[in-house]
JSON list of C-alpha atoms in Angstrom, two decimals:
[
{"chain": "A", "resi": 68, "resn": "MET", "atom": "CA", "xyz": [-12.41, -75.04, 96.96]},
{"chain": "A", "resi": 69, "resn": "GLU", "atom": "CA", "xyz": [-8.78, -73.98, 96.47]},
{"chain": "A", "resi": 70, "resn": "LYS", "atom": "CA", "xyz": [-9.54, -73.12, 92.84]},
{"chain": "A", "resi": 71, "resn": "GLU", "atom": "CA", "xyz": [-12.51, -70.99, 93.86]},
{"chain": "A", "resi": 72, "resn": "ASN", "atom": "CA", "xyz": [-10.44, -69.20, 96.50]},
{"chain": "A", "resi": 73, "resn": "SER", "atom": "CA", "xyz": [-7.82, -68.40, 93.86]},
{"chain": "A", "resi": 74, "resn": "LYS", "atom": "CA", "xyz": [-10.52, -66.90, 91.63]},
{"chain": "A", "resi": 75, "resn": "LEU", "atom": "CA", "xyz": [-11.81, -64.84, 94.53]},
{"chain": "A", "resi": 76, "resn": "ILE", "atom": "CA", "xyz": [-8.37, -63.51, 95.42]},
{"chain": "A", "resi": 77, "resn": "LEU", "atom": "CA", "xyz": [-7.56, -62.71, 91.78]},
{"chain": "A", "resi": 78, "resn": "SER", "atom": "CA", "xyz": [-10.88, -60.90, 91.33]},
{"chain": "A", "resi": 79, "resn": "PHE", "atom": "CA", "xyz": [-10.21, -58.71, 94.38]},
{"chain": "A", "resi": 80, "resn": "VAL", "atom": "CA", "xyz": [-6.70, -57.93, 93.13]},
{"chain": "A", "resi": 81, "resn": "CYS", "atom": "CA", "xyz": [-8.06, -56.89, 89.72]},
{"chain": "A", "resi": 82, "resn": "LEU", "atom": "CA", "xyz": [-10.79, -54.81, 91.32]},
{"chain": "A", "resi": 83, "resn": "ALA", "atom": "CA", "xyz": [-8.30, -53.13, 93.66]},
{"chain": "A", "resi": 84, "resn": "VAL", "atom": "CA", "xyz": [-5.97, -52.28, 90.76]},
{"chain": "A", "resi": 85, "resn": "PHE", "atom": "CA", "xyz": [-8.84, -50.83, 88.74]},
{"chain": "A", "resi": 86, "resn": "PHE", "atom": "CA", "xyz": [-10.15, -48.65, 91.56]},
{"chain": "A", "resi": 87, "resn": "PHE", "atom": "CA", "xyz": [-6.65, -47.48, 92.46]},
{"chain": "A", "resi": 88, "resn": "LEU", "atom": "CA", "xyz": [-6.18, -46.28, 88.89]},
{"chain": "A", "resi": 89, "resn": "LEU", "atom": "CA", "xyz": [-9.69, -44.86, 88.75]},
{"chain": "A", "resi": 90, "resn": "MET", "atom": "CA", "xyz": [-9.21, -42.83, 91.94]},
{"chain": "A", "resi": 91, "resn": "GLY", "atom": "CA", "xyz": [-5.81, -41.58, 90.79]},
{"chain": "A", "resi": 92, "resn": "ILE", "atom": "CA", "xyz": [-7.29, -40.37, 87.50]},
{"chain": "A", "resi": 93, "resn": "VAL", "atom": "CA", "xyz": [-10.37, -38.79, 89.09]},
{"chain": "A", "resi": 94, "resn": "ILE", "atom": "CA", "xyz": [-8.47, -37.08, 91.92]},
{"chain": "A", "resi": 95, "resn": "SER", "atom": "CA", "xyz": [-5.19, -36.05, 90.28]},
{"chain": "A", "resi": 96, "resn": "GLY", "atom": "CA", "xyz": [-5.87, -36.47, 86.57]},
{"chain": "A", "resi": 97, "resn": "GLY", "atom": "CA", "xyz": [-3.44, -39.34, 86.07]},
{"chain": "A", "resi": 98, "resn": "PHE", "atom": "CA", "xyz": [-0.03, -40.74, 86.94]},
{"chain": "A", "resi": 99, "resn": "GLN", "atom": "CA", "xyz": [3.54, -39.74, 86.13]},
{"chain": "A", "resi": 100, "resn": "ILE", "atom": "CA", "xyz": [4.19, -43.20, 84.76]},
{"chain": "A", "resi": 101, "resn": "ASP", "atom": "CA", "xyz": [1.72, -42.44, 81.96]},
{"chain": "A", "resi": 102, "resn": "ASP", "atom": "CA", "xyz": [3.95, -39.71, 80.51]},
{"chain": "A", "resi": 103, "resn": "LEU", "atom": "CA", "xyz": [7.06, -41.84, 81.00]},
{"chain": "A", "resi": 104, "resn": "ILE", "atom": "CA", "xyz": [5.71, -44.97, 79.29]},
{"chain": "A", "resi": 105, "resn": "ASN", "atom": "CA", "xyz": [3.98, -43.12, 76.47]},
{"chain": "A", "resi": 106, "resn": "GLN", "atom": "CA", "xyz": [7.14, -41.13, 75.74]},
{"chain": "A", "resi": 107, "resn": "LYS", "atom": "CA", "xyz": [9.28, -44.28, 75.72]},
{"chain": "A", "resi": 108, "resn": "VAL", "atom": "CA", "xyz": [6.87, -46.01, 73.34]},
{"chain": "A", "resi": 109, "resn": "SER", "atom": "CA", "xyz": [6.77, -42.97, 71.05]},
{"chain": "A", "resi": 110, "resn": "LEU", "atom": "CA", "xyz": [10.55, -43.37, 70.56]},
{"chain": "A", "resi": 111, "resn": "LEU", "atom": "CA", "xyz": [9.85, -46.68, 68.82]},
{"chain": "A", "resi": 112, "resn": "GLN", "atom": "CA", "xyz": [7.72, -45.06, 66.14]},
{"chain": "A", "resi": 113, "resn": "ASN", "atom": "CA", "xyz": [8.91, -45.29, 62.56]},
{"chain": "A", "resi": 114, "resn": "SER", "atom": "CA", "xyz": [7.25, -45.27, 59.16]},
{"chain": "A", "resi": 115, "resn": "TRP", "atom": "CA", "xyz": [6.99, -49.07, 58.88]},
{"chain": "A", "resi": 116, "resn": "LEU", "atom": "CA", "xyz": [5.60, -49.62, 62.37]},
{"chain": "A", "resi": 117, "resn": "ASP", "atom": "CA", "xyz": [3.30, -46.63, 61.93]},
{"chain": "A", "resi": 118, "resn": "LYS", "atom": "CA", "xyz": [1.67, -48.30, 58.92]},
{"chain": "A", "resi": 119, "resn": "VAL", "atom": "CA", "xyz": [1.24, -51.57, 60.82]},
{"chain": "A", "resi": 120, "resn": "PHE", "atom": "CA", "xyz": [-0.25, -50.02, 63.94]},
{"chain": "A", "resi": 121, "resn": "ILE", "atom": "CA", "xyz": [-2.39, -47.50, 62.06]},
{"chain": "A", "resi": 122, "resn": "PHE", "atom": "CA", "xyz": [-3.92, -50.42, 60.16]},
{"chain": "A", "resi": 123, "resn": "LEU", "atom": "CA", "xyz": [-4.45, -52.32, 63.41]},
{"chain": "A", "resi": 124, "resn": "GLY", "atom": "CA", "xyz": [-5.75, -49.21, 65.15]},
{"chain": "A", "resi": 125, "resn": "THR", "atom": "CA", "xyz": [-8.32, -48.79, 62.41]},
{"chain": "A", "resi": 126, "resn": "TYR", "atom": "CA", "xyz": [-9.45, -52.41, 62.16]},
{"chain": "A", "resi": 127, "resn": "PHE", "atom": "CA", "xyz": [-8.51, -54.01, 65.49]},
{"chain": "A", "resi": 128, "resn": "LYS", "atom": "CA", "xyz": [-11.99, -53.71, 66.97]},
{"chain": "A", "resi": 129, "resn": "ARG", "atom": "CA", "xyz": [-13.51, -55.42, 63.94]},
{"chain": "A", "resi": 130, "resn": "ILE", "atom": "CA", "xyz": [-10.85, -58.13, 64.12]},
{"chain": "A", "resi": 131, "resn": "LEU", "atom": "CA", "xyz": [-11.50, -58.72, 67.82]},
{"chain": "A", "resi": 132, "resn": "ILE", "atom": "CA", "xyz": [-15.27, -58.79, 67.33]},
{"chain": "A", "resi": 133, "resn": "GLY", "atom": "CA", "xyz": [-14.87, -61.24, 64.44]},
{"chain": "A", "resi": 134, "resn": "ALA", "atom": "CA", "xyz": [-12.55, -63.47, 66.48]},
{"chain": "A", "resi": 135, "resn": "SER", "atom": "CA", "xyz": [-15.01, -63.36, 69.39]},
{"chain": "A", "resi": 136, "resn": "LEU", "atom": "CA", "xyz": [-17.95, -64.36, 67.20]},
{"chain": "A", "resi": 137, "resn": "ILE", "atom": "CA", "xyz": [-15.92, -67.24, 65.78]},
{"chain": "A", "resi": 138, "resn": "ALA", "atom": "CA", "xyz": [-14.87, -68.39, 69.27]},
{"chain": "A", "resi": 139, "resn": "ILE", "atom": "CA", "xyz": [-18.44, -68.19, 70.58]},
{"chain": "A", "resi": 140, "resn": "SER", "atom": "CA", "xyz": [-19.76, -70.10, 67.54]},
{"chain": "A", "resi": 141, "resn": "VAL", "atom": "CA", "xyz": [-17.09, -72.81, 67.79]},
{"chain": "A", "resi": 142, "resn": "LEU", "atom": "CA", "xyz": [-17.84, -73.32, 71.47]},
{"chain": "A", "resi": 143, "resn": "TYR", "atom": "CA", "xyz": [-21.60, -73.42, 70.87]},
{"chain": "A", "resi": 144, "resn": "ILE", "atom": "CA", "xyz": [-21.41, -75.77, 67.88]},
{"chain": "A", "resi": 145, "resn": "GLY", "atom": "CA", "xyz": [-18.95, -77.94, 69.81]},
{"chain": "A", "resi": 146, "resn": "LYS", "atom": "CA", "xyz": [-21.65, -78.51, 72.44]},
{"chain": "A", "resi": 147, "resn": "ARG", "atom": "CA", "xyz": [-19.90, -76.28, 74.95]},
{"chain": "A", "resi": 148, "resn": "LYS", "atom": "CA", "xyz": [-22.86, -73.96, 75.33]},
{"chain": "A", "resi": 149, "resn": "LYS", "atom": "CA", "xyz": [-21.97, -72.95, 78.88]},
{"chain": "A", "resi": 150, "resn": "GLU", "atom": "CA", "xyz": [-18.56, -71.67, 77.79]},
{"chain": "A", "resi": 151, "resn": "SER", "atom": "CA", "xyz": [-20.06, -69.86, 74.78]},
{"chain": "A", "resi": 152, "resn": "PHE", "atom": "CA", "xyz": [-22.55, -68.09, 77.07]},
{"chain": "A", "resi": 153, "resn": "ILE", "atom": "CA", "xyz": [-19.78, -67.18, 79.52]},
{"chain": "A", "resi": 154, "resn": "LEU", "atom": "CA", "xyz": [-17.70, -65.61, 76.76]},
{"chain": "A", "resi": 155, "resn": "ALA", "atom": "CA", "xyz": [-20.65, -63.77, 75.19]},
{"chain": "A", "resi": 156, "resn": "ILE", "atom": "CA", "xyz": [-21.92, -62.41, 78.51]},
{"chain": "A", "resi": 157, "resn": "SER", "atom": "CA", "xyz": [-18.42, -61.39, 79.61]},
{"chain": "A", "resi": 158, "resn": "LEU", "atom": "CA", "xyz": [-17.72, -59.49, 76.39]},
{"chain": "A", "resi": 159, "resn": "PHE", "atom": "CA", "xyz": [-21.09, -57.75, 76.45]},
{"chain": "A", "resi": 160, "resn": "SER", "atom": "CA", "xyz": [-20.64, -56.85, 80.13]},
{"chain": "A", "resi": 161, "resn": "GLY", "atom": "CA", "xyz": [-17.17, -55.53, 79.35]},
{"chain": "A", "resi": 162, "resn": "PHE", "atom": "CA", "xyz": [-18.54, -53.28, 76.61]},
{"chain": "A", "resi": 163, "resn": "ILE", "atom": "CA", "xyz": [-21.28, -51.88, 78.86]},
{"chain": "A", "resi": 164, "resn": "PHE", "atom": "CA", "xyz": [-18.80, -51.37, 81.71]},
{"chain": "A", "resi": 165, "resn": "GLU", "atom": "CA", "xyz": [-16.39, -49.54, 79.41]},
{"chain": "A", "resi": 166, "resn": "GLN", "atom": "CA", "xyz": [-19.08, -47.17, 78.14]},
{"chain": "A", "resi": 167, "resn": "ILE", "atom": "CA", "xyz": [-20.33, -46.35, 81.65]},
{"chain": "A", "resi": 168, "resn": "ILE", "atom": "CA", "xyz": [-16.86, -45.65, 83.08]},
{"chain": "A", "resi": 169, "resn": "LYS", "atom": "CA", "xyz": [-15.82, -43.56, 80.08]},
{"chain": "A", "resi": 170, "resn": "PHE", "atom": "CA", "xyz": [-19.00, -41.50, 80.38]},
{"chain": "A", "resi": 171, "resn": "ILE", "atom": "CA", "xyz": [-18.40, -40.90, 84.09]},
{"chain": "A", "resi": 172, "resn": "VAL", "atom": "CA", "xyz": [-14.62, -40.29, 84.03]},
{"chain": "A", "resi": 173, "resn": "GLN", "atom": "CA", "xyz": [-14.30, -38.57, 80.62]},
{"chain": "A", "resi": 174, "resn": "ARG", "atom": "CA", "xyz": [-10.52, -38.79, 80.60]},
{"chain": "A", "resi": 175, "resn": "PRO", "atom": "CA", "xyz": [-9.03, -37.18, 77.48]},
{"chain": "A", "resi": 176, "resn": "PRO", "atom": "CA", "xyz": [-6.59, -39.27, 75.40]},
{"chain": "A", "resi": 177, "resn": "PRO", "atom": "CA", "xyz": [-2.86, -38.40, 75.33]},
{"chain": "A", "resi": 178, "resn": "GLY", "atom": "CA", "xyz": [-3.15, -36.11, 72.32]},
{"chain": "A", "resi": 179, "resn": "ILE", "atom": "CA", "xyz": [-3.31, -36.37, 68.56]},
{"chain": "A", "resi": 180, "resn": "ASN", "atom": "CA", "xyz": [-3.27, -40.08, 67.77]},
{"chain": "A", "resi": 181, "resn": "LEU", "atom": "CA", "xyz": [-2.11, -41.75, 64.59]},
{"chain": "A", "resi": 182, "resn": "THR", "atom": "CA", "xyz": [-5.62, -42.85, 63.60]},
{"chain": "A", "resi": 183, "resn": "ARG", "atom": "CA", "xyz": [-7.19, -39.42, 64.24]},
{"chain": "A", "resi": 184, "resn": "GLY", "atom": "CA", "xyz": [-9.79, -41.11, 66.41]},
{"chain": "A", "resi": 185, "resn": "VAL", "atom": "CA", "xyz": [-11.81, -39.30, 69.04]},
{"chain": "A", "resi": 186, "resn": "GLY", "atom": "CA", "xyz": [-13.32, -40.27, 72.37]},
{"chain": "A", "resi": 187, "resn": "TYR", "atom": "CA", "xyz": [-12.42, -40.72, 76.00]},
{"chain": "A", "resi": 188, "resn": "SER", "atom": "CA", "xyz": [-9.58, -42.98, 77.00]},
{"chain": "A", "resi": 189, "resn": "PHE", "atom": "CA", "xyz": [-10.17, -44.64, 80.39]},
{"chain": "A", "resi": 190, "resn": "PRO", "atom": "CA", "xyz": [-10.45, -47.57, 80.37]},
{"chain": "A", "resi": 191, "resn": "SER", "atom": "CA", "xyz": [-9.22, -48.98, 77.07]},
{"chain": "A", "resi": 192, "resn": "GLY", "atom": "CA", "xyz": [-12.08, -50.92, 75.53]},
{"chain": "A", "resi": 193, "resn": "HIS", "atom": "CA", "xyz": [-9.72, -52.87, 73.29]},
{"chain": "A", "resi": 194, "resn": "SER", "atom": "CA", "xyz": [-7.76, -53.98, 76.37]},
{"chain": "A", "resi": 195, "resn": "ILE", "atom": "CA", "xyz": [-10.94, -55.07, 78.15]},
{"chain": "A", "resi": 196, "resn": "PHE", "atom": "CA", "xyz": [-12.00, -57.02, 75.08]},
{"chain": "A", "resi": 197, "resn": "ALA", "atom": "CA", "xyz": [-8.59, -58.65, 74.62]},
{"chain": "A", "resi": 198, "resn": "ALA", "atom": "CA", "xyz": [-8.27, -59.59, 78.30]},
{"chain": "A", "resi": 199, "resn": "ILE", "atom": "CA", "xyz": [-11.67, -61.29, 78.27]},
{"chain": "A", "resi": 200, "resn": "LEU", "atom": "CA", "xyz": [-11.35, -63.01, 74.90]},
{"chain": "A", "resi": 201, "resn": "PHE", "atom": "CA", "xyz": [-7.82, -64.40, 75.07]},
{"chain": "A", "resi": 202, "resn": "SER", "atom": "CA", "xyz": [-7.78, -65.27, 78.78]},
{"chain": "A", "resi": 203, "resn": "SER", "atom": "CA", "xyz": [-11.10, -67.10, 78.36]},
{"chain": "A", "resi": 204, "resn": "LEU", "atom": "CA", "xyz": [-9.60, -69.13, 75.52]},
{"chain": "A", "resi": 205, "resn": "ILE", "atom": "CA", "xyz": [-6.72, -70.07, 77.82]},
{"chain": "A", "resi": 206, "resn": "TYR", "atom": "CA", "xyz": [-9.18, -71.05, 80.57]},
{"chain": "A", "resi": 207, "resn": "PHE", "atom": "CA", "xyz": [-11.43, -73.09, 78.27]},
{"chain": "A", "resi": 208, "resn": "TYR", "atom": "CA", "xyz": [-8.78, -74.94, 76.28]},
{"chain": "A", "resi": 209, "resn": "LYS", "atom": "CA", "xyz": [-5.57, -75.27, 78.34]},
{"chain": "A", "resi": 210, "resn": "ASP", "atom": "CA", "xyz": [-6.62, -78.51, 80.03]},
{"chain": "A", "resi": 211, "resn": "ARG", "atom": "CA", "xyz": [-7.75, -80.02, 76.72]},
{"chain": "A", "resi": 212, "resn": "ILE", "atom": "CA", "xyz": [-4.28, -79.71, 75.20]},
{"chain": "A", "resi": 213, "resn": "LYS", "atom": "CA", "xyz": [-2.39, -82.80, 76.36]},
{"chain": "A", "resi": 214, "resn": "ASN", "atom": "CA", "xyz": [0.94, -82.04, 74.72]},
{"chain": "A", "resi": 215, "resn": "SER", "atom": "CA", "xyz": [2.95, -79.90, 77.15]},
{"chain": "A", "resi": 216, "resn": "ALA", "atom": "CA", "xyz": [4.85, -78.02, 74.45]},
{"chain": "A", "resi": 217, "resn": "LEU", "atom": "CA", "xyz": [1.69, -77.20, 72.51]},
{"chain": "A", "resi": 218, "resn": "LYS", "atom": "CA", "xyz": [0.00, -76.07, 75.71]},
{"chain": "A", "resi": 219, "resn": "VAL", "atom": "CA", "xyz": [2.84, -73.67, 76.51]},
{"chain": "A", "resi": 220, "resn": "ILE", "atom": "CA", "xyz": [2.75, -72.33, 72.94]},
{"chain": "A", "resi": 221, "resn": "PHE", "atom": "CA", "xyz": [-1.04, -71.88, 73.05]},
{"chain": "A", "resi": 222, "resn": "ILE", "atom": "CA", "xyz": [-0.96, -70.04, 76.38]},
{"chain": "A", "resi": 223, "resn": "SER", "atom": "CA", "xyz": [2.01, -67.92, 75.33]},
{"chain": "A", "resi": 224, "resn": "ILE", "atom": "CA", "xyz": [0.35, -66.84, 72.07]},
{"chain": "A", "resi": 225, "resn": "ASN", "atom": "CA", "xyz": [-2.79, -65.73, 73.88]},
{"chain": "A", "resi": 226, "resn": "ILE", "atom": "CA", "xyz": [-0.81, -63.83, 76.52]},
{"chain": "A", "resi": 227, "resn": "LEU", "atom": "CA", "xyz": [1.19, -62.12, 73.77]},
{"chain": "A", "resi": 228, "resn": "LEU", "atom": "CA", "xyz": [-2.03, -61.16, 71.98]},
{"chain": "A", "resi": 229, "resn": "ILE", "atom": "CA", "xyz": [-3.34, -59.55, 75.17]},
{"chain": "A", "resi": 230, "resn": "PHE", "atom": "CA", "xyz": [-0.11, -57.59, 75.53]},
{"chain": "A", "resi": 231, "resn": "PHE", "atom": "CA", "xyz": [0.02, -56.71, 71.83]},
{"chain": "A", "resi": 232, "resn": "VAL", "atom": "CA", "xyz": [-3.47, -55.22, 71.81]},
{"chain": "A", "resi": 233, "resn": "GLY", "atom": "CA", "xyz": [-2.66, -52.98, 74.78]},
{"chain": "A", "resi": 234, "resn": "PHE", "atom": "CA", "xyz": [0.72, -51.97, 73.37]},
{"chain": "A", "resi": 235, "resn": "SER", "atom": "CA", "xyz": [-0.85, -51.02, 70.05]},
{"chain": "A", "resi": 236, "resn": "ARG", "atom": "CA", "xyz": [-3.24, -48.62, 71.80]},
{"chain": "A", "resi": 237, "resn": "ILE", "atom": "CA", "xyz": [-0.30, -46.84, 73.45]},
{"chain": "A", "resi": 238, "resn": "TYR", "atom": "CA", "xyz": [1.77, -46.86, 70.26]},
{"chain": "A", "resi": 239, "resn": "ILE", "atom": "CA", "xyz": [-0.86, -44.98, 68.23]},
{"chain": "A", "resi": 240, "resn": "ASN", "atom": "CA", "xyz": [-1.25, -42.56, 71.15]},
{"chain": "A", "resi": 241, "resn": "LYS", "atom": "CA", "xyz": [-4.90, -43.47, 71.61]},
{"chain": "A", "resi": 242, "resn": "HIS", "atom": "CA", "xyz": [-4.50, -44.40, 75.26]},
{"chain": "A", "resi": 243, "resn": "TRP", "atom": "CA", "xyz": [-2.39, -43.75, 78.31]},
{"chain": "A", "resi": 244, "resn": "PHE", "atom": "CA", "xyz": [-0.50, -46.65, 79.89]},
{"chain": "A", "resi": 245, "resn": "THR", "atom": "CA", "xyz": [-2.92, -46.72, 82.85]},
{"chain": "A", "resi": 246, "resn": "ASP", "atom": "CA", "xyz": [-5.89, -46.86, 80.45]},
{"chain": "A", "resi": 247, "resn": "VAL", "atom": "CA", "xyz": [-4.53, -50.15, 79.18]},
{"chain": "A", "resi": 248, "resn": "ILE", "atom": "CA", "xyz": [-3.74, -51.55, 82.65]},
{"chain": "A", "resi": 249, "resn": "GLY", "atom": "CA", "xyz": [-7.18, -50.47, 83.85]},
{"chain": "A", "resi": 250, "resn": "GLY", "atom": "CA", "xyz": [-8.72, -52.21, 80.85]},
{"chain": "A", "resi": 251, "resn": "TYR", "atom": "CA", "xyz": [-6.85, -55.41, 81.61]},
{"chain": "A", "resi": 252, "resn": "ALA", "atom": "CA", "xyz": [-7.89, -55.30, 85.28]},
{"chain": "A", "resi": 253, "resn": "ALA", "atom": "CA", "xyz": [-11.53, -54.67, 84.38]},
{"chain": "A", "resi": 254, "resn": "GLY", "atom": "CA", "xyz": [-11.56, -57.40, 81.74]},
{"chain": "A", "resi": 255, "resn": "PHE", "atom": "CA", "xyz": [-10.05, -60.02, 84.02]},
{"chain": "A", "resi": 256, "resn": "PHE", "atom": "CA", "xyz": [-12.40, -59.04, 86.86]},
{"chain": "A", "resi": 257, "resn": "ILE", "atom": "CA", "xyz": [-15.50, -59.26, 84.67]},
{"chain": "A", "resi": 258, "resn": "LEU", "atom": "CA", "xyz": [-14.53, -62.67, 83.29]},
{"chain": "A", "resi": 259, "resn": "ILE", "atom": "CA", "xyz": [-13.77, -64.06, 86.76]},
{"chain": "A", "resi": 260, "resn": "VAL", "atom": "CA", "xyz": [-17.10, -62.80, 88.13]},
{"chain": "A", "resi": 261, "resn": "VAL", "atom": "CA", "xyz": [-19.05, -64.33, 85.23]},
{"chain": "A", "resi": 262, "resn": "LEU", "atom": "CA", "xyz": [-17.19, -67.63, 85.66]},
{"chain": "A", "resi": 263, "resn": "TRP", "atom": "CA", "xyz": [-17.96, -67.55, 89.39]},
{"chain": "A", "resi": 264, "resn": "ILE", "atom": "CA", "xyz": [-21.67, -66.89, 88.76]},
{"chain": "A", "resi": 265, "resn": "PHE", "atom": "CA", "xyz": [-21.92, -69.78, 86.29]},
{"chain": "A", "resi": 266, "resn": "ASP", "atom": "CA", "xyz": [-20.00, -72.09, 88.66]},
{"chain": "A", "resi": 267, "resn": "LEU", "atom": "CA", "xyz": [-22.32, -71.10, 91.52]},
{"chain": "A", "resi": 268, "resn": "LYS", "atom": "CA", "xyz": [-25.36, -71.67, 89.34]},
{"chain": "A", "resi": 269, "resn": "GLY", "atom": "CA", "xyz": [-24.02, -75.06, 88.27]},
{"chain": "A", "resi": 270, "resn": "SER", "atom": "CA", "xyz": [-23.37, -76.17, 91.84]},
{"chain": "A", "resi": 271, "resn": "ARG", "atom": "CA", "xyz": [-26.98, -75.44, 92.79]},
{"chain": "A", "resi": 272, "resn": "GLU", "atom": "CA", "xyz": [-28.49, -77.45, 89.95]}
]
């Protein structure tokens, strides 16, 4: 019961954060922190990092999709079909959610980005994808890792990957800071809701 209450509280927090950002963007066009963060990140740009993040900006979605398909397959083949369905449904729901919100909000990106990509920016689809994929891996595998040091390393790597994906979107000037935070909030919320639905379904069987 305590675990379920924690999920419920976390889902409401994520939803509140997302709608706060959404209303701020719709009503006033954005937040001052967007300009501040994006300007600070732009100061880190150099030729070497540009090459790295341009490459990632070009291929990150394919990498994330490939990693997701591998994770779903490993879970399914490993007779963890429930977890594979949770991950697949969460990722698909995240993609649909992203497309709907972008179509409604139509927030323009910061400006000319390093990958010359086009499209609306809120929320960041890469951030939604990363939040769902890597946090689900933490949720599915953390209790199966008995070695404390390895568990900390595993969780830390996945958290860093979530952060890295979001940071890369700001670095190449594809997204505002709040696009990334909104993507994280949406991704976490979607995953928690799907987990809750499957838990509820399982308790009734």
